[in-house]
PDB file of C-alpha atoms in Angstrom:
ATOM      1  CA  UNK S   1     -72.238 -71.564-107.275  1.00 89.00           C
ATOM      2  CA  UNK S   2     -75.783 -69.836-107.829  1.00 93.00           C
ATOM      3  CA  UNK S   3     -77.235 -68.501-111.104  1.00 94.00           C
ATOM      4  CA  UNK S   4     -78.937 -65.071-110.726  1.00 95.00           C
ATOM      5  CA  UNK S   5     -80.570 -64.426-113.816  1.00 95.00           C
ATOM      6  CA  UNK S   6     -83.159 -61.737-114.921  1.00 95.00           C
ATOM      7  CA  UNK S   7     -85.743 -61.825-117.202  1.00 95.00           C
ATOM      8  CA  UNK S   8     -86.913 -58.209-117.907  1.00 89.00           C
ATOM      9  CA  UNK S   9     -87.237 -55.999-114.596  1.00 88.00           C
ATOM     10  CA  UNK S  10     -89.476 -58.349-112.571  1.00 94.00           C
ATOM     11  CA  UNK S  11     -88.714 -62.221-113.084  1.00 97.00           C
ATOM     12  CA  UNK S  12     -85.918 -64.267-112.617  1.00 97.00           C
ATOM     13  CA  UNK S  13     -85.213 -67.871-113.904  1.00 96.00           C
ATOM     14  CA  UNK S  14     -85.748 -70.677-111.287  1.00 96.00           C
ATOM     15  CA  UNK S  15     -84.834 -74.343-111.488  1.00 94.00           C
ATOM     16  CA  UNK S  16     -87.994 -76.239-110.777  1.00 94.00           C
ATOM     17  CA  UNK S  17     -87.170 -79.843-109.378  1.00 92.00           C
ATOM     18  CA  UNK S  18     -91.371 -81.319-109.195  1.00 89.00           C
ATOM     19  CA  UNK S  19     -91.862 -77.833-107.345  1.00 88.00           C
ATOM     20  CA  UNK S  20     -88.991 -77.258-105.132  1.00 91.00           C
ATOM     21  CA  UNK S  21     -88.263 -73.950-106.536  1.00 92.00           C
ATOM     22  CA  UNK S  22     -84.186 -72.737-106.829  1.00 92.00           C
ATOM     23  CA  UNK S  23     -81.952 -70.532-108.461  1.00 94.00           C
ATOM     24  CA  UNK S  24     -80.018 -72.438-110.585  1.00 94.00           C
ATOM     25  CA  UNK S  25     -76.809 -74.257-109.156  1.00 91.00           C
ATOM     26  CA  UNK S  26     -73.855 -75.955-109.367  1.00 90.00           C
ATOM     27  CA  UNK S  27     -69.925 -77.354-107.696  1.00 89.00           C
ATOM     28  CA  UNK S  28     -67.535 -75.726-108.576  1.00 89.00           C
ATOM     29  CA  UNK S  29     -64.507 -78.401-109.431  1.00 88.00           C
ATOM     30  CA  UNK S  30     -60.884 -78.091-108.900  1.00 87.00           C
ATOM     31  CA  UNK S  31     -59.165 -76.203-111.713  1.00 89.00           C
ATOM     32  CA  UNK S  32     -62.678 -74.642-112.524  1.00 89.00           C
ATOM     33  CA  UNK S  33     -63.956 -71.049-112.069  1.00 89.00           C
ATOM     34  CA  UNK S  34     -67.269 -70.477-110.863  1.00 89.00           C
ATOM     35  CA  UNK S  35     -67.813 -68.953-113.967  1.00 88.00           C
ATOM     36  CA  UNK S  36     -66.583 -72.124-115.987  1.00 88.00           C
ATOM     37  CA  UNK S  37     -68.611 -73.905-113.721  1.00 89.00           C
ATOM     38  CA  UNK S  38     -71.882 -71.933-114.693  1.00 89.00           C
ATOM     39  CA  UNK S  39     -71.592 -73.035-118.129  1.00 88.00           C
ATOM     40  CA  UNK S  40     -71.993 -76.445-116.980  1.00 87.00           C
ATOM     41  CA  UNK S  41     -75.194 -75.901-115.402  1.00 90.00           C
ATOM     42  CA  UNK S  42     -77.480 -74.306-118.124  1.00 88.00           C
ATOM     43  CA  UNK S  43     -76.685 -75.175-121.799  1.00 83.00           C
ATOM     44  CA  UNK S  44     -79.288 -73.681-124.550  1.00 76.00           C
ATOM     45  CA  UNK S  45     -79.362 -72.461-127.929  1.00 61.00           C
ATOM     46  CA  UNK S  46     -76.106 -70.140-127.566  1.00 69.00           C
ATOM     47  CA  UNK S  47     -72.989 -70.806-127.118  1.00 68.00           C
ATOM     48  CA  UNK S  48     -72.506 -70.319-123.665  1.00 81.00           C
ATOM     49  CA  UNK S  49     -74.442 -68.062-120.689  1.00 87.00           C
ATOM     50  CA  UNK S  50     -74.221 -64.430-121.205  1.00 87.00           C
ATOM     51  CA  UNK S  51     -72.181 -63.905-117.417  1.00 79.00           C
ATOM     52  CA  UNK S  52     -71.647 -60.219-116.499  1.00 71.00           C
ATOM     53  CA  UNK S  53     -69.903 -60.951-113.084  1.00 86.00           C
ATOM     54  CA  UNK S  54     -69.843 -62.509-109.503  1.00 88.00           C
ATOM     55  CA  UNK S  55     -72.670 -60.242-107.330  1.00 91.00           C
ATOM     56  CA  UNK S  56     -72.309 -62.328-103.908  1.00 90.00           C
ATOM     57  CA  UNK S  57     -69.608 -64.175-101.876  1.00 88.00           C
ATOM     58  CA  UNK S  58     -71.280 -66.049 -99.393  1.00 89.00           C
ATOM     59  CA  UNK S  59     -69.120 -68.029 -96.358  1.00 86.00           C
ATOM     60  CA  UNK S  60     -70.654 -70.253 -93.930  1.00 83.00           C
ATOM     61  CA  UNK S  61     -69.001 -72.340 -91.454  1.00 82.00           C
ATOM     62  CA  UNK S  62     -70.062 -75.567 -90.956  1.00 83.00           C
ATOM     63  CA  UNK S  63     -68.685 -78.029 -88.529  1.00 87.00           C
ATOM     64  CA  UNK S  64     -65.832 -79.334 -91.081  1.00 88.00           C
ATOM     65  CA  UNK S  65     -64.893 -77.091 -93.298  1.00 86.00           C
ATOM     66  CA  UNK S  66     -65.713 -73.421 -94.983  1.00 85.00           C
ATOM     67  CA  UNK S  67     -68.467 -73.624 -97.594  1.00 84.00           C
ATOM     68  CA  UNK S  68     -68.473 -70.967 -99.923  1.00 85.00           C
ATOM     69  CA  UNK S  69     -70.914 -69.641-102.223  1.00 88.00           C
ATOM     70  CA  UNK S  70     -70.368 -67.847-105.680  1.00 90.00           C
ATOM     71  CA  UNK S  71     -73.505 -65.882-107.030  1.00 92.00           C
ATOM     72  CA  UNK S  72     -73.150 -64.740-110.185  1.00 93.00           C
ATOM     73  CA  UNK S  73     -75.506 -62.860-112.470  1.00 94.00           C
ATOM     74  CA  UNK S  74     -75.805 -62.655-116.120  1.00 92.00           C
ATOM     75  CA  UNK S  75     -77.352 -59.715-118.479  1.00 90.00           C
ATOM     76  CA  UNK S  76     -80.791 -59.982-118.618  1.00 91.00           C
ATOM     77  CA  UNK S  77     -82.351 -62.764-120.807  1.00 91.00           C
ATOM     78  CA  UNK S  78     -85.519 -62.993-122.897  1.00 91.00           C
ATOM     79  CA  UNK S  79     -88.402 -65.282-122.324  1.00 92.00           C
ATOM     80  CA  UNK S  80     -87.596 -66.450-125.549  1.00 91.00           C
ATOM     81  CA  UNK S  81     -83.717 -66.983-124.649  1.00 90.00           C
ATOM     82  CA  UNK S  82     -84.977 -68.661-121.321  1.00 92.00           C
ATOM     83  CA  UNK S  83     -87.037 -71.067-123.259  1.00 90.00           C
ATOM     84  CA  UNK S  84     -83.883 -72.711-125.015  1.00 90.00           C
ATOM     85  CA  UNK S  85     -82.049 -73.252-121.739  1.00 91.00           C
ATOM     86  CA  UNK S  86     -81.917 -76.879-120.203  1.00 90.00           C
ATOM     87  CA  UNK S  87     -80.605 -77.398-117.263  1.00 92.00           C
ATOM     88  CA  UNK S  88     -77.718 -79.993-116.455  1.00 88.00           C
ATOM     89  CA  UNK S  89     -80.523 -82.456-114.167  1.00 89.00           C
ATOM     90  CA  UNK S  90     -83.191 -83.806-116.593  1.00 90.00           C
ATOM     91  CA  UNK S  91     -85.467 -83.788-113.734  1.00 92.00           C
ATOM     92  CA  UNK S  92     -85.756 -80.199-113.497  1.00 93.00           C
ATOM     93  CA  UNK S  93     -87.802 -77.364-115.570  1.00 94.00           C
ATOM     94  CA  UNK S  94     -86.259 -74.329-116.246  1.00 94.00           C
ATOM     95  CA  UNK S  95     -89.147 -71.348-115.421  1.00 95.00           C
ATOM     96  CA  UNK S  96     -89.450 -67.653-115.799  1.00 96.00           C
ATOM     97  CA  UNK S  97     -91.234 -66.720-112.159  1.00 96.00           C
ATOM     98  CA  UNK S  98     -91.909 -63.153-110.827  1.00 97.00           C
ATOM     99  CA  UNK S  99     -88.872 -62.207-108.120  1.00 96.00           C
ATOM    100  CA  UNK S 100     -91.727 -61.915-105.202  1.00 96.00           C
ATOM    101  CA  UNK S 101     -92.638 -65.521-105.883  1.00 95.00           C
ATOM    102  CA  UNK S 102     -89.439 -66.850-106.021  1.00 95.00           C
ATOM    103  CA  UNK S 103     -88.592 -64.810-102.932  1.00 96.00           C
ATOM    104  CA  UNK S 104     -91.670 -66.415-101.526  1.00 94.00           C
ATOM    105  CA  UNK S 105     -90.417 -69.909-102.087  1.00 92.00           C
ATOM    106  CA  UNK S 106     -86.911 -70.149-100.992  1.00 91.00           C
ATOM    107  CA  UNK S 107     -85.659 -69.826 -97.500  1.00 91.00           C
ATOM    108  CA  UNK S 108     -84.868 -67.043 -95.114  1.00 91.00           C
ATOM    109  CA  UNK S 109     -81.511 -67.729 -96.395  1.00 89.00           C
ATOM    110  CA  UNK S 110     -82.098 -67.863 -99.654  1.00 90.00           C
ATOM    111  CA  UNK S 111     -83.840 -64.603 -99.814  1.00 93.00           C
ATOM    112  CA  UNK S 112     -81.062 -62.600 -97.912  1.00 92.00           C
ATOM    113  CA  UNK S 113     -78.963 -63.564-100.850  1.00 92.00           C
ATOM    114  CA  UNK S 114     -81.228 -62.936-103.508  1.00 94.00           C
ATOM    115  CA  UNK S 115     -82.074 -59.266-102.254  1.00 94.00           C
ATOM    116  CA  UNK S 116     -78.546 -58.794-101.782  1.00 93.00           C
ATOM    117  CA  UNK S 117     -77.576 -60.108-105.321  1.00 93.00           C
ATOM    118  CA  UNK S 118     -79.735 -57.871-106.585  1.00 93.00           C
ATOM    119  CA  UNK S 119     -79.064 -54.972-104.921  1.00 91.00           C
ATOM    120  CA  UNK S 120     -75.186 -55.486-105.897  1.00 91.00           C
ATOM    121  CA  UNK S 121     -76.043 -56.212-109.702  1.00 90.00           C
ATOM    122  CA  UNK S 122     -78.475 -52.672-109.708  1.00 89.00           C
ATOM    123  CA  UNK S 123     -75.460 -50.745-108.068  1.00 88.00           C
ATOM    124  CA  UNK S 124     -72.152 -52.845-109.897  1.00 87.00           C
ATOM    125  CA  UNK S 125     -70.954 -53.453-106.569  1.00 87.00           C
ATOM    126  CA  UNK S 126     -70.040 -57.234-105.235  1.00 89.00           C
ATOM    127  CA  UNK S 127     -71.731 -57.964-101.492  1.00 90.00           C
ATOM    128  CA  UNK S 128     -70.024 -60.336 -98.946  1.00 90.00           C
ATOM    129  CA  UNK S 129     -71.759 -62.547 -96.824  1.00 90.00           C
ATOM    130  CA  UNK S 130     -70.504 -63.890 -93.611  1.00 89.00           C
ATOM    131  CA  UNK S 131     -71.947 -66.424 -91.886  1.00 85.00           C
ATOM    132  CA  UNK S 132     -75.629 -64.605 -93.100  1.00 83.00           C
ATOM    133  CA  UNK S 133     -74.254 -61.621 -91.963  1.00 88.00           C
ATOM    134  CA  UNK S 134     -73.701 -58.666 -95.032  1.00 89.00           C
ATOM    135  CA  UNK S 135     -70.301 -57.289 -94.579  1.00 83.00           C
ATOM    136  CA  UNK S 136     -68.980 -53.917 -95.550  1.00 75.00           C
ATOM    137  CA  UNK S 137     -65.608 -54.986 -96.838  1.00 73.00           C
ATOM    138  CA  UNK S 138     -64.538 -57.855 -99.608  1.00 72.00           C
ATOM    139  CA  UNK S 139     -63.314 -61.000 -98.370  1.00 68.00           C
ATOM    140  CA  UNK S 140     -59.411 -61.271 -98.203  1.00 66.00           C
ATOM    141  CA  UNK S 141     -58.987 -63.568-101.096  1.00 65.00           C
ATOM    142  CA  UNK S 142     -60.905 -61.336-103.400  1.00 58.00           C
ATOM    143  CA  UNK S 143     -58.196 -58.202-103.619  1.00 49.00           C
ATOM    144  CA  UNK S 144     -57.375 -55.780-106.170  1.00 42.00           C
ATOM    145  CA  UNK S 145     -55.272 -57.700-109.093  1.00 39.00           C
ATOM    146  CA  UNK S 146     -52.550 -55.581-110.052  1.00 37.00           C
ATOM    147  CA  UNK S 147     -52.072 -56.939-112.978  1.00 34.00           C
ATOM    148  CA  UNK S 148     -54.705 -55.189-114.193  1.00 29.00           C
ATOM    149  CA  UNK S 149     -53.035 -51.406-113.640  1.00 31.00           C
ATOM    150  CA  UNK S 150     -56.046 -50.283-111.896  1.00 30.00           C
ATOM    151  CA  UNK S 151     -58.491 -51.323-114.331  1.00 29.00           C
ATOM    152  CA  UNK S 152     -60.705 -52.728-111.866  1.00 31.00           C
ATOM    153  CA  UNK S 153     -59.747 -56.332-111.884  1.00 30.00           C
ATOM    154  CA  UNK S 154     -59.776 -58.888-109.181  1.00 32.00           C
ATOM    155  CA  UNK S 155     -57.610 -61.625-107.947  1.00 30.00           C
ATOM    156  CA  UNK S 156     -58.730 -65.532-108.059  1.00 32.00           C
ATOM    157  CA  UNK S 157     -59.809 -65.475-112.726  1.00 31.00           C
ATOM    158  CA  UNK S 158     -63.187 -63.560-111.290  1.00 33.00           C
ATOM    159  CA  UNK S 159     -64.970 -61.034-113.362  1.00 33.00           C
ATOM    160  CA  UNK S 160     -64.180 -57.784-112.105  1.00 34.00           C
ATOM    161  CA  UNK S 161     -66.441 -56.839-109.224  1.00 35.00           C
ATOM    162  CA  UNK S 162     -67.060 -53.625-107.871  1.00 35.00           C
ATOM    163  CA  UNK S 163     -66.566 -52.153-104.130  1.00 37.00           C
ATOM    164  CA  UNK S 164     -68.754 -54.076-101.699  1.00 35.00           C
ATOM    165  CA  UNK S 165     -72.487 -52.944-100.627  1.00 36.00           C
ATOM    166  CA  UNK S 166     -74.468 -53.817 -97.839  1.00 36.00           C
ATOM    167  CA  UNK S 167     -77.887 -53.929 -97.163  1.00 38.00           C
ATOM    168  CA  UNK S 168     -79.396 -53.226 -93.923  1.00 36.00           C
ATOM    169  CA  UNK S 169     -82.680 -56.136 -93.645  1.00 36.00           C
ATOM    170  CA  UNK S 170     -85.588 -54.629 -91.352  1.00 34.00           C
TER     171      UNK S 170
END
């Protein structure tokens, strides 16, 4: 589970391990949602992280099992808010970086799925990725609850994400 979270409309919060720069992460445990498991990772001054919703399902195969990623976002935080967060690892600094220097810092991977994050949080759509590939359609564990009447509610305790969006990389 990744943390996507913005701090006004060019910076995003990184998890700074002696300058290995991240997004912020976590396991998700049995019994736990992604979004349970969020709380776990960055504890502050509020009561708990202010989530808006799951942005990006990623799936890679590796050679034993399925990994897959959550992404979620929250609403946008203050510096201010930022500066009360600590992260679950001692070892790490929480820091407010412009999104072009974190996207200059992670990996080819990593910045796939931070474009695509964002491009699903601006448009309140939820992206798939397959195996690094951006699908059109939502994975088949992430259908339409009906418990919900057509509200807009998804299957698996998720917020409710929206129809899926790809983005084309050049």
């Amino acid at each position: 589970m990744t943390i996507l979270i913005p701090v006004g409309a060019d910076a995003l919060v990184v998890a700074d391990l002696r300058g290995l720069i991240m997004l912020p992460t976590g396991a998700v445990h049995d019994g736990q949602t992604p979004e349970q498991a969020a709380q776990d990772v960055l504890r502050g001054a509020t009561d708990s992280l202010p989530l808006l919703r799951r942005v990006v399902l990623a799936s890679t195969q590796t050679r034993r099992r399925k990994v897959i990623t959550h992404h979620l976002a929250t609403e946008p935080m203050t510096r201010q808010a930022v500066g009360e967060l600590i992260y679950r690892d001692p070892r790490v600094d929480v820091r407010v970086l412009p999104t072009l220097r974190v996207l200059d810092s992670v990996t080819a991977e990593g910045q796939q799925r931070i474009l695509v994050a964002l491009q699903a949080m601006a448009t309140g759509t939820t992206a798939h990725i397959e195996g690094n590939v951006v699908l059109p359609s939502l994975p088949p564990g992430l259908q339409a609850d009906p418990s919900t009447n057509g509200a807009g509610g998804y299957c698996s305790g998720h917020a409710r994400p929206g129809p899926t969006t790809t983005m084309e990389r050049t």
